C-alpha positions in Angstrom: 119.5 154.3 193.2 120.3 151.9 190.6 121.0 153.8 187.5 118.5 153.6 184.4 118.3 151.1 182.5 118.0 151.4 178.4 114.3 150.7 178.0 114.5 150.3 174.1 115.5 147.6 172.2 118.8 147.3 169.7 117.8 148.4 166.3 118.7 145.1 164.4 117.3 145.9 161.0 120.5 145.5 159.5 121.2 141.8 160.8 117.9 141.2 160.0 118.1 142.0 156.3 121.5 140.0 156.1 120.0 136.9 157.9 116.6 137.1 155.7 118.9 137.2 152.1 121.2 134.4 153.3 118.3 132.2 154.9 115.8 132.3 151.6 116.8 129.3 150.3 116.7 127.3 153.6 113.9 125.0 153.8 111.2 125.4 156.3 110.1 122.9 159.1 107.7 123.0 161.7 107.9 121.4 164.7 105.6 120.7 168.2 106.3 122.7 171.4 108.7 120.5 173.6 111.0 119.4 170.6 114.5 119.8 171.2 116.2 121.3 168.5 119.6 120.7 169.3 121.3 119.4 172.7 124.2 120.2 174.6 127.5 118.3 172.9 125.3 117.8 169.5 127.6 118.1 166.3 126.9 122.0 165.5 125.5 121.3 162.0 122.5 123.6 161.6 121.6 127.3 162.0 118.0 127.9 162.3 116.0 131.3 161.6 112.7 131.1 163.8 110.3 132.3 161.6 107.2 132.0 164.1 106.9 130.6 168.1 109.2 130.8 170.8 112.7 128.8 171.4 114.3 128.6 174.6 118.1 128.1 175.2 119.1 126.6 178.2 121.8 124.5 180.1 121.3 122.0 182.9 124.2 121.1 185.7 126.0 118.1 185.2 123.9 116.5 187.9 120.8 116.5 186.0 119.4 119.1 188.1 118.3 122.6 187.9 118.3 124.4 184.1 119.5 128.1 183.6 117.6 129.5 180.8 119.7 131.8 179.0 117.5 133.2 176.3 114.3 133.2 174.7 114.1 133.8 170.8 111.3 134.9 169.2 110.1 134.8 165.6 113.0 136.8 163.3 115.9 135.3 165.6 118.4 133.5 164.2 120.6 130.8 166.9 122.8 127.8 166.2 125.4 130.1 165.1 128.2 127.6 166.4 128.0 126.0 163.2 129.2 129.0 161.3 131.7 130.2 163.5 134.1 127.1 164.4 132.7 125.1 167.1 132.0 121.3 166.3 129.4 121.2 168.8 126.3 122.8 170.4 127.2 124.3 173.9 123.7 124.6 175.1 120.2 123.3 174.1 117.7 124.8 172.1 113.8 123.5 172.8 111.1 124.8 171.2 108.5 126.8 173.6 105.8 126.8 171.1 105.0 125.2 168.4 107.7 127.1 165.9 108.1 127.3 162.0 111.8 127.1 161.6 114.0 127.8 158.1 117.0 125.4 158.6 120.3 125.9 157.0 122.7 123.2 157.1 126.6 124.2 157.3 127.9 123.4 154.2 125.3 125.1 152.0 125.2 128.4 154.7 129.1 128.7 154.0 129.1 128.3 150.6 126.2 131.4 150.6 128.7 133.0 152.7 132.3 132.2 150.6 129.5 133.6 147.1 128.9 137.1 149.2 132.1 137.6 150.5 131.0 141.1 150.8 128.2 140.5 153.5 130.5 138.1 155.6 131.7 140.9 157.4 128.9 142.8 158.3 127.0 139.5 159.2 129.4 138.7 161.8 129.6 142.4 163.1 125.9 142.8 163.1 125.7 138.9 165.2 128.3 140.4 167.6 126.9 143.6 168.1 122.9 141.1 168.9 125.1 138.8 171.2 126.6 141.6 173.4 123.2 143.3 173.4 122.0 140.2 174.8 124.4 139.4 177.3 125.1 142.9 178.4 121.1 143.0 179.0 121.4 139.6 180.9 123.5 141.4 183.4 122.1 144.2 183.9 119.1 142.4 184.7 120.9 139.7 187.2 122.1 142.7 189.3 118.8 144.3 190.2 116.9 143.3 193.3 114.6 140.3 192.2 111.5 142.9 192.3 112.7 145.2 190.0 114.2 142.6 188.2 110.7 140.9 187.7 109.5 144.2 186.4 111.8 144.7 184.0 111.1 141.5 182.6 107.6 142.5 182.7 108.5 145.6 180.4 110.2 144.2 178.1 107.8 141.2 177.5 104.7 144.3 176.9 107.1 145.8 174.3 107.5 142.3 172.8 104.0 142.1 172.9 103.4 145.5 170.6 103.5 148.4 173.4 105.5 151.0 172.6 107.6 152.8 174.8 105.5 155.8 175.5 102.3 154.0 176.2 100.6 155.2 179.2 97.4 153.5 180.7 96.7 149.9 180.9 98.3 147.0 179.1 97.1 143.5 178.8 99.0 140.8 177.3 100.0 137.4 177.4 103.6 135.6 178.3 105.5 133.4 175.3 106.7 130.9 178.2 105.4 129.2 181.4 106.4 130.6 184.8 109.1 128.1 185.2 111.1 129.0 182.3 110.4 133.1 183.3 112.1 132.2 186.7 114.8 130.3 184.6 115.5 133.4 182.7 115.6 135.6 185.8 117.8 133.7 188.0 114.6 132.5 190.7 112.9 129.6 192.0 109.6 129.3 190.6 108.2 129.6 194.4 109.7 133.1 194.6 108.9 134.3 191.2 105.2 133.3 192.1 105.7 135.7 195.4 106.9 138.4 193.6 104.1 138.2 191.0 101.7 138.2 194.0 103.1 141.1 195.8 103.0 142.9 192.4 99.3 143.2 192.8 99.9 146.4 195.1 101.9 147.8 192.4 99.1 147.9 189.8 100.5 144.5 188.3 98.6 141.1 188.0 99.8 138.0 187.0 97.2 134.9 186.5 99.2 132.2 184.5 100.2 133.8 181.3 98.1 136.6 181.1 99.5 139.7 182.2 97.6 143.2 183.3 99.3 146.5 184.0 97.1 149.3 185.3 99.6 151.9 184.4 102.5 151.8 181.9 103.8 154.6 183.1 104.4 153.9 185.9 106.0 150.6 185.4 108.1 152.6 183.3 109.1 155.1 185.9 109.9 152.1 188.4 111.9 150.3 185.9 113.6 153.4 184.8 114.5 153.8 188.8 112.6 157.0 189.1 110.7 154.7 191.8 112.3 153.1 194.5 111.9 149.4 194.7 110.3 148.6 197.9 112.8 145.7 198.2 116.2 147.7 197.6 118.4 147.6 200.0 117.3 144.2 201.3 119.7 141.2 201.2 119.3 139.6 197.3 116.8 136.4 197.4 118.3 133.5 196.4 116.7 131.0 194.0 116.3 128.8 197.1 
């Protein structure tokens, strides 16, 4: 049986406070869904604090084929960090998935603020390092799971992001903040594979219709995510991205 996964998100209050102070004077901008905020290889000259909306971080292969979604940011998240850690170019793409409101700090202005608060530089870098480590560890944990359980973990974490507490029992209803194509990219699955898994999950009391998710019993889903309920597909060969 796969070891239990950590179900609660990391405590980000320290980094959130630091980021809020550093970005307090940064001007806001609003962009429509589909806006490319920066592209792979663009000059890394800006840092973004997402106030409202969703932004995906992704890479594409050199042949212009399938995209890999690395992360989806939500309100309160900081991204574009290559601008302050010495990289000259962004190594990934960032695109608004929804209409977004963002605070934008140019590299020079942010570095000046950091220089004026040298006591906060170490704390900020340490906190951001912890956030990055948490994100990459959760991604690695997720990719090691069989696809059906991987999808259950994804839905569980989306329920938490929608405001449901980890101890919730009974039903939950929420909307996914991204399309099924983007979700499939996050999960390392082909969209058709994700669609088939969503269909099979109806037998477990989970229904996904477009972006609407209905979960009959959060406690049952939590047990499945923790590994207390054996995934019917465990032991089978991992599904490919097809």
